[in-house]
Coordinates of C-alpha atoms in Angstrom, one line a residue:
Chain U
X1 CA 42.3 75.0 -265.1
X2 CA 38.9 76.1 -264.6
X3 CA 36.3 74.3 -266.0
X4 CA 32.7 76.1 -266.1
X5 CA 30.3 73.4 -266.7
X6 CA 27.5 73.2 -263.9
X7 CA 27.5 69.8 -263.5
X8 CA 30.7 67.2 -263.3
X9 CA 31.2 66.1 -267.0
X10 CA 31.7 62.7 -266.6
X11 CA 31.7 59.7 -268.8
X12 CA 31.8 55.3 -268.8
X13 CA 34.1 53.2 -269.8
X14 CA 31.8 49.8 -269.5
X15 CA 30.7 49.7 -266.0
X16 CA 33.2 52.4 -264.7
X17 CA 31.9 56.0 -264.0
X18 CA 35.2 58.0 -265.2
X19 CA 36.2 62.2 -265.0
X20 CA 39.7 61.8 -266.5
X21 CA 39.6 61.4 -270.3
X22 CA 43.2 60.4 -270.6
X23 CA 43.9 56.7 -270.7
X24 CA 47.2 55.6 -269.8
X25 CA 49.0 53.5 -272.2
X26 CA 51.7 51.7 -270.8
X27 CA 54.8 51.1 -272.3
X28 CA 57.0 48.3 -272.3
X29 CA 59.8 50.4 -271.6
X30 CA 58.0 52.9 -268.9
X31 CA 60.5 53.2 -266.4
X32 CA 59.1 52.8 -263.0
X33 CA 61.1 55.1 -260.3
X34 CA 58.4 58.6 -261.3
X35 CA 55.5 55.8 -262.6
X36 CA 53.6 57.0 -259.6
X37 CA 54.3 60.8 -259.8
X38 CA 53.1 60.3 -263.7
X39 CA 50.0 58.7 -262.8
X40 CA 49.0 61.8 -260.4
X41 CA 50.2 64.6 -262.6
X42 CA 48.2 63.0 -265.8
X43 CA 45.2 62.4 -263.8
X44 CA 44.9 58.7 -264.8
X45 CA 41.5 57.2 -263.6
X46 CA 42.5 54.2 -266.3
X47 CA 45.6 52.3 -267.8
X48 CA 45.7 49.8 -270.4
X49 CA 48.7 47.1 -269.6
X50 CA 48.9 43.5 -271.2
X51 CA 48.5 40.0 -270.1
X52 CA 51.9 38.2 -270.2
X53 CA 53.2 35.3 -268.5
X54 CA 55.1 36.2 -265.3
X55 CA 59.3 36.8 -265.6
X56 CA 58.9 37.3 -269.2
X57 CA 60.9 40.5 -270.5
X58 CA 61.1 41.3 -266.6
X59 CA 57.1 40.9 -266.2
X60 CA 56.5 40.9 -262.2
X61 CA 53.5 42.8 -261.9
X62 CA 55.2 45.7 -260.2
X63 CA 53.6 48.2 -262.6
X64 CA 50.2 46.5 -261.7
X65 CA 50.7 47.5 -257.9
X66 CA 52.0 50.8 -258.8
X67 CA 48.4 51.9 -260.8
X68 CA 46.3 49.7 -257.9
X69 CA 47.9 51.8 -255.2
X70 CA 46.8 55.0 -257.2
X71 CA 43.3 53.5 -257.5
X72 CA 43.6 53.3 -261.4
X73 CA 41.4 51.2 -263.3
X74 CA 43.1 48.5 -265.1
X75 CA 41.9 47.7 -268.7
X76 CA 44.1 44.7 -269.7
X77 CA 44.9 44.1 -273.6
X78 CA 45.7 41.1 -275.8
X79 CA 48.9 42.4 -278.2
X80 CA 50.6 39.2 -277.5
X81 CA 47.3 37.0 -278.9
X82 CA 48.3 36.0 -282.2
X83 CA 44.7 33.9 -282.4
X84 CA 41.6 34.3 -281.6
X85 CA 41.8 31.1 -278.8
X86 CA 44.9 33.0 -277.5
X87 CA 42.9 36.7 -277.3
X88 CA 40.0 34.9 -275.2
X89 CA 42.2 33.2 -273.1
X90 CA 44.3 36.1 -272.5
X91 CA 41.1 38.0 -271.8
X92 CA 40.2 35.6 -269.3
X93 CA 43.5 36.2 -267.5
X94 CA 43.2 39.7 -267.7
X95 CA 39.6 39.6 -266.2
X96 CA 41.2 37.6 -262.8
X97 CA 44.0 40.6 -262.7
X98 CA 41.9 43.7 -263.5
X99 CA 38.8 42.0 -261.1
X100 CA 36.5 43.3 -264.2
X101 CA 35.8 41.2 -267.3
X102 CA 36.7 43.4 -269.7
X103 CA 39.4 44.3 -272.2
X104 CA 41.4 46.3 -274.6
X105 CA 41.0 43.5 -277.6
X106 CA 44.2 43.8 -280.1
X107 CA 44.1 41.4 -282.6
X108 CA 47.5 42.0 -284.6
X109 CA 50.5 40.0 -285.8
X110 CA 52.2 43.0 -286.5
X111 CA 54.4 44.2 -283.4
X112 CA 55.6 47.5 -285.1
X113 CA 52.0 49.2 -285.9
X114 CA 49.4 46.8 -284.0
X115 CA 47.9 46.9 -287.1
X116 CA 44.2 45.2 -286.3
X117 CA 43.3 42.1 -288.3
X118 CA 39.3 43.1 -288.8
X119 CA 38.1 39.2 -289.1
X120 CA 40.0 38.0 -285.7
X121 CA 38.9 41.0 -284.0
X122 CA 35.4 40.2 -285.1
X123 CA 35.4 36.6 -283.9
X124 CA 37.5 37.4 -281.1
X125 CA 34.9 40.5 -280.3
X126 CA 31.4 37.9 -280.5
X127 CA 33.2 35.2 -278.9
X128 CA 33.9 37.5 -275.5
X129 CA 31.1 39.7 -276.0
X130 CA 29.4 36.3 -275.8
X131 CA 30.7 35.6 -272.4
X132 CA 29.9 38.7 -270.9
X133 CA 33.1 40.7 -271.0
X134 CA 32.8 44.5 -272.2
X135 CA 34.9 44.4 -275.2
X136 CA 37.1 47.4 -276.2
X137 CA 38.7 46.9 -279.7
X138 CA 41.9 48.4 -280.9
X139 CA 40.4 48.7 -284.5
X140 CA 40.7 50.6 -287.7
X141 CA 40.1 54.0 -288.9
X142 CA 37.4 52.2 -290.9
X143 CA 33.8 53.9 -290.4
X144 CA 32.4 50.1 -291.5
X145 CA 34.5 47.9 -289.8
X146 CA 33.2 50.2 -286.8
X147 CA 29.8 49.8 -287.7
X148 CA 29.9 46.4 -287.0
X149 CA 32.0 46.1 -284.2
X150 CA 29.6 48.3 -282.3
X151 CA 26.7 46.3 -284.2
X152 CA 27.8 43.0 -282.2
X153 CA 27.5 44.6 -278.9
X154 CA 31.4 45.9 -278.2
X155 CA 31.1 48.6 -275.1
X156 CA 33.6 51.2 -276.7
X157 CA 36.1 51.5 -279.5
X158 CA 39.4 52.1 -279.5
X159 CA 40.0 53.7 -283.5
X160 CA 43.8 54.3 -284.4
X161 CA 44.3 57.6 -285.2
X162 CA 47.3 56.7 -287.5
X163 CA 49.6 53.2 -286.7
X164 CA 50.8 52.6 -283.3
X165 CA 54.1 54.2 -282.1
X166 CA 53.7 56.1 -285.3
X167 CA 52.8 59.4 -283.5
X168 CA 51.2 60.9 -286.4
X169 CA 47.9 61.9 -285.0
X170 CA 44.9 61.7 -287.1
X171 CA 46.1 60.6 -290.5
X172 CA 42.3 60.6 -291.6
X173 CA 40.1 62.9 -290.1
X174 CA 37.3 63.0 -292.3
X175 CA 36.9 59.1 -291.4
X176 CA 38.2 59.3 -287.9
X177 CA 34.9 62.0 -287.3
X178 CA 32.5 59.2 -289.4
X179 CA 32.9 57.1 -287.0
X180 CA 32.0 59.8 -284.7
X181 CA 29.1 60.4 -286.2
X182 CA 28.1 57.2 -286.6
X183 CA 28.4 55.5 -283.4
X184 CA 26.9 56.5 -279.7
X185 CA 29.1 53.9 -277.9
X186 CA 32.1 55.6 -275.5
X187 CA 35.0 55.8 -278.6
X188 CA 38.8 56.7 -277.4
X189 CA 41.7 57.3 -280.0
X190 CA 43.6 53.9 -279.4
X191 CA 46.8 54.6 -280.9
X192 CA 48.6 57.4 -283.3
X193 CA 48.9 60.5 -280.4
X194 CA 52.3 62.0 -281.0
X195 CA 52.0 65.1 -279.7
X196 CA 49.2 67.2 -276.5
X197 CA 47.8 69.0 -279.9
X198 CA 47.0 65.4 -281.4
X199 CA 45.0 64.5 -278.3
X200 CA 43.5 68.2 -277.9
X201 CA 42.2 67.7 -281.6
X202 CA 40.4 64.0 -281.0
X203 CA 38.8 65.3 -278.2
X204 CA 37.1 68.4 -279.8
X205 CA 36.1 66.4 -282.9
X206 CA 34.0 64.4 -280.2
X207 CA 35.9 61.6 -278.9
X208 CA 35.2 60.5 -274.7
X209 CA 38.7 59.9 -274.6
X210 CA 42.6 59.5 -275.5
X211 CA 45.0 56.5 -274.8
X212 CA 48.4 57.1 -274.9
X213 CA 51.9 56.5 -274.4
X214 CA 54.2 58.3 -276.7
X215 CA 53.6 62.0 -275.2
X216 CA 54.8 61.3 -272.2
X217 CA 57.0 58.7 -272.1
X218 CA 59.4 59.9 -275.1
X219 CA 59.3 63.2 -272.8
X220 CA 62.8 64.6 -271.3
X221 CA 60.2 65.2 -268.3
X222 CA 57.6 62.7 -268.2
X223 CA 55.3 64.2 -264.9
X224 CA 55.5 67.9 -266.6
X225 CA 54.4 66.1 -269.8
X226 CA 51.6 64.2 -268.2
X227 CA 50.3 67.5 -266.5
X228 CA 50.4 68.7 -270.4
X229 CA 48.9 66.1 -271.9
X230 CA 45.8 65.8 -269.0
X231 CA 45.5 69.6 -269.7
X232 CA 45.3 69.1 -273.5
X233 CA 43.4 66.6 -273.1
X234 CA 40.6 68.6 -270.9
X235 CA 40.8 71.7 -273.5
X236 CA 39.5 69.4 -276.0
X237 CA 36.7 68.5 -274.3
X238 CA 35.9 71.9 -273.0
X239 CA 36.5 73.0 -276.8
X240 CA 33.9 70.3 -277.7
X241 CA 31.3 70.9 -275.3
X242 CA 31.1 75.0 -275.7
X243 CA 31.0 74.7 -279.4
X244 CA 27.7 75.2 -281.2
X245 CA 26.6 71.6 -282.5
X246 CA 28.2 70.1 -285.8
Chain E
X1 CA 71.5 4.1 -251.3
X2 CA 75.8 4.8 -251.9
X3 CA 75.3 6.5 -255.1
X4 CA 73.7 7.8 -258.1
X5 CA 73.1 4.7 -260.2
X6 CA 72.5 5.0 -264.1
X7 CA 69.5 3.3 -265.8
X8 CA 69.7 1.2 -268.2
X9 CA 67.3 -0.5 -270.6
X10 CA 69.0 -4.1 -271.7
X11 CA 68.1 -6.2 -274.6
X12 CA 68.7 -9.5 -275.2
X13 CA 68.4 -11.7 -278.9
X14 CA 68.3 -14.9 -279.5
X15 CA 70.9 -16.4 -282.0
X16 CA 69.4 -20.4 -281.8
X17 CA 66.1 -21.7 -282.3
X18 CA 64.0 -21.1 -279.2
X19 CA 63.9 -25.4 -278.7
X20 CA 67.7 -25.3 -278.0
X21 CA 67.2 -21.8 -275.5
X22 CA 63.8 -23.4 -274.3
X23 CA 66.2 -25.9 -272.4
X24 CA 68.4 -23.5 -271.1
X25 CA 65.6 -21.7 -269.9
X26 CA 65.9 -22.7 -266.2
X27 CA 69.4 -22.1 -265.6
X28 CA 69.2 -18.7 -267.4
X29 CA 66.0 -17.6 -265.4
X30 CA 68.1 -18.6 -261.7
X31 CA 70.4 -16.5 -262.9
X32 CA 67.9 -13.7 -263.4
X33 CA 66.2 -13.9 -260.2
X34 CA 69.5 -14.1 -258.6
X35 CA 70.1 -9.9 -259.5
X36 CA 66.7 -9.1 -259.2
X37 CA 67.0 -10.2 -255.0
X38 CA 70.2 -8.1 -255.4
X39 CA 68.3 -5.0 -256.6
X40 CA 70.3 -4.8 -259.9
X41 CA 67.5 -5.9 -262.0
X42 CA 64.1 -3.8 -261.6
X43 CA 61.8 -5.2 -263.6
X44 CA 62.0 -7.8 -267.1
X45 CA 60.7 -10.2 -269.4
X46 CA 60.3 -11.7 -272.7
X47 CA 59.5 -9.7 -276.2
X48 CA 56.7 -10.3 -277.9
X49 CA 57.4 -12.0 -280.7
X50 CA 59.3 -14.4 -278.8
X51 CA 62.9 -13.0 -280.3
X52 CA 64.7 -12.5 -276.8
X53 CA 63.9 -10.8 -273.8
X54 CA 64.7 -7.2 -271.8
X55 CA 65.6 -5.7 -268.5
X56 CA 65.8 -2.7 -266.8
X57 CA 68.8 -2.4 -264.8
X58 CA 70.0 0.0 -262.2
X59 CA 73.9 0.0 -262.3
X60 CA 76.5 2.3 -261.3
X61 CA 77.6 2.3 -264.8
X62 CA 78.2 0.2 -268.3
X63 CA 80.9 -1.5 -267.3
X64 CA 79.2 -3.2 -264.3
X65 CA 76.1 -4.0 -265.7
X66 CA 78.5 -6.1 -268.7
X67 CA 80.0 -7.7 -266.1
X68 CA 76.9 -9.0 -264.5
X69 CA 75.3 -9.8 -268.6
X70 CA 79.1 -12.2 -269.0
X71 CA 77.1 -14.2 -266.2
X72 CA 74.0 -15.5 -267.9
X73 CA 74.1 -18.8 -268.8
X74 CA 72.9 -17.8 -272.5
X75 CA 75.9 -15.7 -272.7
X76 CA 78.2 -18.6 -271.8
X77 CA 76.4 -20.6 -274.1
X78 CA 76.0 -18.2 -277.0
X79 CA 72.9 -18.7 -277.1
X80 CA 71.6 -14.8 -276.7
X81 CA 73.8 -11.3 -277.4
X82 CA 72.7 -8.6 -275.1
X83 CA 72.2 -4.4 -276.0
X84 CA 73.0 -2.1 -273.3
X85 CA 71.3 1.2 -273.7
X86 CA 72.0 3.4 -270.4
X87 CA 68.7 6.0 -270.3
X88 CA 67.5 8.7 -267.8
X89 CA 63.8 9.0 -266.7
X90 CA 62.1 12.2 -267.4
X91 CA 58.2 11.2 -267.9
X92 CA 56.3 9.0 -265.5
X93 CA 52.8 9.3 -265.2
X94 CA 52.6 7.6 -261.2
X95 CA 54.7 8.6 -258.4
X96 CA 54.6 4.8 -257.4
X97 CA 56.9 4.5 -260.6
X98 CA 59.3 7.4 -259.4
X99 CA 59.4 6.1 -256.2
X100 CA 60.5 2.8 -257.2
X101 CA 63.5 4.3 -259.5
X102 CA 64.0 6.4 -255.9
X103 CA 64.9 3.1 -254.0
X104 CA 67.3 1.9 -256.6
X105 CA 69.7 4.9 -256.2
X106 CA 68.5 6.1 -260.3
X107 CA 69.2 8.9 -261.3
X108 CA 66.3 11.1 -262.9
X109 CA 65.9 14.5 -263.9
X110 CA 62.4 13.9 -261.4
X111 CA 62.3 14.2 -258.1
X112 CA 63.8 11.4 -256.7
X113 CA 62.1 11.5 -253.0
X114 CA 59.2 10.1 -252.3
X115 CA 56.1 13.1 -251.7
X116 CA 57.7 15.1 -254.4
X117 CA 55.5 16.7 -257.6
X118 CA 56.8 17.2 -260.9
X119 CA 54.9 20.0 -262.7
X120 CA 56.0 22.6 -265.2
X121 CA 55.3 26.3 -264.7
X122 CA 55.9 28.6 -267.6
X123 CA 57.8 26.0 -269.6
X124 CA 60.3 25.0 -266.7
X125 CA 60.5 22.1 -263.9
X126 CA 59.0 23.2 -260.6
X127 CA 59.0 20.5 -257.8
X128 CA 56.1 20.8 -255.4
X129 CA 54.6 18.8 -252.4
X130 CA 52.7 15.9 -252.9
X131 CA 48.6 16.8 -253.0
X132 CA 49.7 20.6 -253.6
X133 CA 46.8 22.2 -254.7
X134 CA 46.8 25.9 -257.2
X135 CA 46.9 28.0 -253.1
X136 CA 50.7 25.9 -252.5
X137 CA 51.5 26.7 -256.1
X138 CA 50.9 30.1 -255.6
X139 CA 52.6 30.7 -252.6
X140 CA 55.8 28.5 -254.1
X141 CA 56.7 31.4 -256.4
X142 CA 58.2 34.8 -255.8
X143 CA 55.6 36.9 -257.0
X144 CA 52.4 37.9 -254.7
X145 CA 49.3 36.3 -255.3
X146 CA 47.5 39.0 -256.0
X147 CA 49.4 39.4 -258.9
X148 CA 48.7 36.4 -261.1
X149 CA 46.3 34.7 -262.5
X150 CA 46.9 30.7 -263.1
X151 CA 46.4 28.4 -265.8
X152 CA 46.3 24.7 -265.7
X153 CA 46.9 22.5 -268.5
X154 CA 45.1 25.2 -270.9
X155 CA 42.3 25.8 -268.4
X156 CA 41.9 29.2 -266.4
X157 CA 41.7 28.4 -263.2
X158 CA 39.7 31.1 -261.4
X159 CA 40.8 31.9 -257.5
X160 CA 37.9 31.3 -255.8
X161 CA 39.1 27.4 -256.8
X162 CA 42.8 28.2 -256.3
X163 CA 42.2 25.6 -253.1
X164 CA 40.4 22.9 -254.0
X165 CA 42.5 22.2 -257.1
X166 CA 45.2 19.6 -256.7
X167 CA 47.8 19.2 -259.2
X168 CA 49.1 15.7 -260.6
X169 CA 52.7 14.8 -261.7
X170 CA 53.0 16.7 -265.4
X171 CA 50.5 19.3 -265.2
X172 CA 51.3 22.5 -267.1
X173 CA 50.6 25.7 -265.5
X174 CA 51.1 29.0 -267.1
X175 CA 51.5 32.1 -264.6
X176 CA 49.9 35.2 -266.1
X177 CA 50.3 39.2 -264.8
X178 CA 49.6 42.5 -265.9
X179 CA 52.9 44.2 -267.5
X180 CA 53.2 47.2 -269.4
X181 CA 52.9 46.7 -273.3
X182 CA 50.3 46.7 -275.6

């Protein structure tokens, strides 16, 4: 792909200078024997993986190696924190793994959707934004619950486009591009992308960025699907940044 | 030591007034000291009230330690009926204590040698070195170092302290990593 912009369109996630616009989600079930080959055909610069105690479910940290050996910047999240306590904690861990204190802050009880809790992600958002870390939260499609996450200092946020694992895209656009409008912090579509066309439309409605799972790893071919979904991904943006001002 | 021993907690109750057992007192407490030279008795005394008194007893099972009860004077005398409740020890908060059950051939579900830890890590027994601080922890498991992050007792405990933290007997340690999910 050519891309005709004079000078390297680049953008930060907290501290981290950043080209790619495609974060890697991670699945549970990502197998590992093509994880590398994925990671290089997508383009990941950053990957969002979650704190868990070692040998549980298989947890070794191989999947950790795998996206340091690619030089991929790890954003650890909190879907097993059921509590506040447990989200800052878990944060904490994740700050000694990724070397960065920061994090993807889920705040759910619901293991289906990730459905955000808005007054735990609050506390749990304050608490860490406190302590220094650069906060991320997997939040709403709520334009106000936004408002004030970005109010208390969060470095980016992480809107679901529709529920997690759903794959339905942008169930409300009209509030998904509010929250656009609204808020100059870096915002990525946290959850919702089902399909390249999903992620090509977040990015031209403004976003700095996707995370995702489902494209490519419910893929037949999960490195063709990466390419595709880093090429979506990148039209977007070019869409965006060639288009007259909204 | 020949073999595993069982512990067991015994307790005795009076059945006369304490002026009858008060007299019997001295022939009862020679018989006492008697197993405790032996090594059968490990430590004893009297309850509080004064309603009878307790043991604990290293013995290679219930029959023997009833055997070595018919031979108390208060016995013979019916003077005092004794419990026998055989027990393992899991919890002990000084290795002294450990070390102790360790010389009497008892079986525990601790670490029965001497310069052994007890700890938990992620909810199961691990057995460590004596004065093994977070750095020996680490390098006790099968996952790289560079791949966890510890916690001890609830606490993070950040690596650049990894080596100047020594774990007791009991501490809980929870072994964190990056995994996919989320």
């Amino acid at each position: 792909m050519t891309v005709t912009t004079e000078r390297k369109d680049v953008w930060h996630l907290g501290g981290v200078e950043l080209t790619s616009r495609l974060m890697l989600a991670v699945p549970e079930t990502a197998p590992m024997e093509d994880f590398g080959e994925v990671l290089e055909a997508g383009r990941i610069q950053s990957a969002t993986i979650k704190v868990s105690p070692m040998g549980e479910s298989g947890a070794d940290g191989s999947a950790l190696a795998v996206l340091r050996e690619h030089g991929v910047h790890v954003l650890p999240n909190t879907v097993d924190a059921g509590t506040v306590d447990e989200a800052v904690q878990a944060a904490h861990h994740g700050a000694v793994l990724a070397g960065r204190p920061w994090v993807k802050l889920i705040m759910t009880e619901d293991h289906r959707y990730n459905t955000p809790l808005p007054g735990r992600l609050l506390a749990a958002s304050e608490r860490l934004i406190t302590e220094g870390f650069e906060v991320f939260p997997l939040t709403t499609d709520d334009p106000g619950l936004a408002e004030e996450l970005a109010a208390l200092g969060c470095s980016g946020l992480m809107p679901q486009g529709s529920p997690a694992g759903s794959g339905q895209g942008v169930a409300n656009p009209l509030k998904f591009g509010l929250i656009r409008e609204r808020n100059r912090i870096p915002l990525l579509a946290g959850a919702g992308i089902g399909t390249a066309a999903h992620a090509c439309e977040v990015m031209e409605a403004g976003y700095d960025g996707v995370a995702s799972a489902k494209v490519i790893f419910s893929a037949r071919d999960r490195v063709r699907a990466a390419t595709a979904l880093a090429d979506a991904v990148a039209a977007g943006r070019e869409i965006h940044l060639a288009s007259a001002p909204r | 030591m020949n073999q595993v021993r069982t512990l067991f907690l015994l307790v005795n109750t009076y059945q006369v007034p304490l002026e009858t057992i008060d007299e019997a007192i001295p022939e009862h407490r020679a018989w006492v000291v008697g197993h405790f030279e032996r090594g059968d008795f490990l430590f004893g005394g009297r309850r509080e009230p004064r309603t009878g008194g307790f043991v604990v007893a290293a013995g290679d099972d219930e029959h023997a330690i009833r055997e070595i009860l018919a031979g108390d004077p208060f016995v013979h005398k019916g003077y005092a009926e004794w419990e026998v409740i055989p027990v393992v020890p899991q919890f002990s908060g000084t290795p002294a204590l450990l070390d102790a059950f360790s010389a009497s051939g008892v079986a525990t579900t601790l670490p029965a040698l001497s310069g052994e830890l007890a700890v938990r890590v992620n909810e199961e027994a691990h057995t460590l070195r004596e004065g093994s601080s977070v750095v020996d922890l680490v390098s006790s498991l099968e996952w790289p170092a560079e791949r966890v992050s510890i916690e001890r007792n609830g606490a993070l405990v950040e690596p650049e302290h990894w080596s100047e933290t020594v774990l007791a007997a009991g501490d809980r340690l929870t072994v964190t990593t990056l995994t996919p999910g989320g």
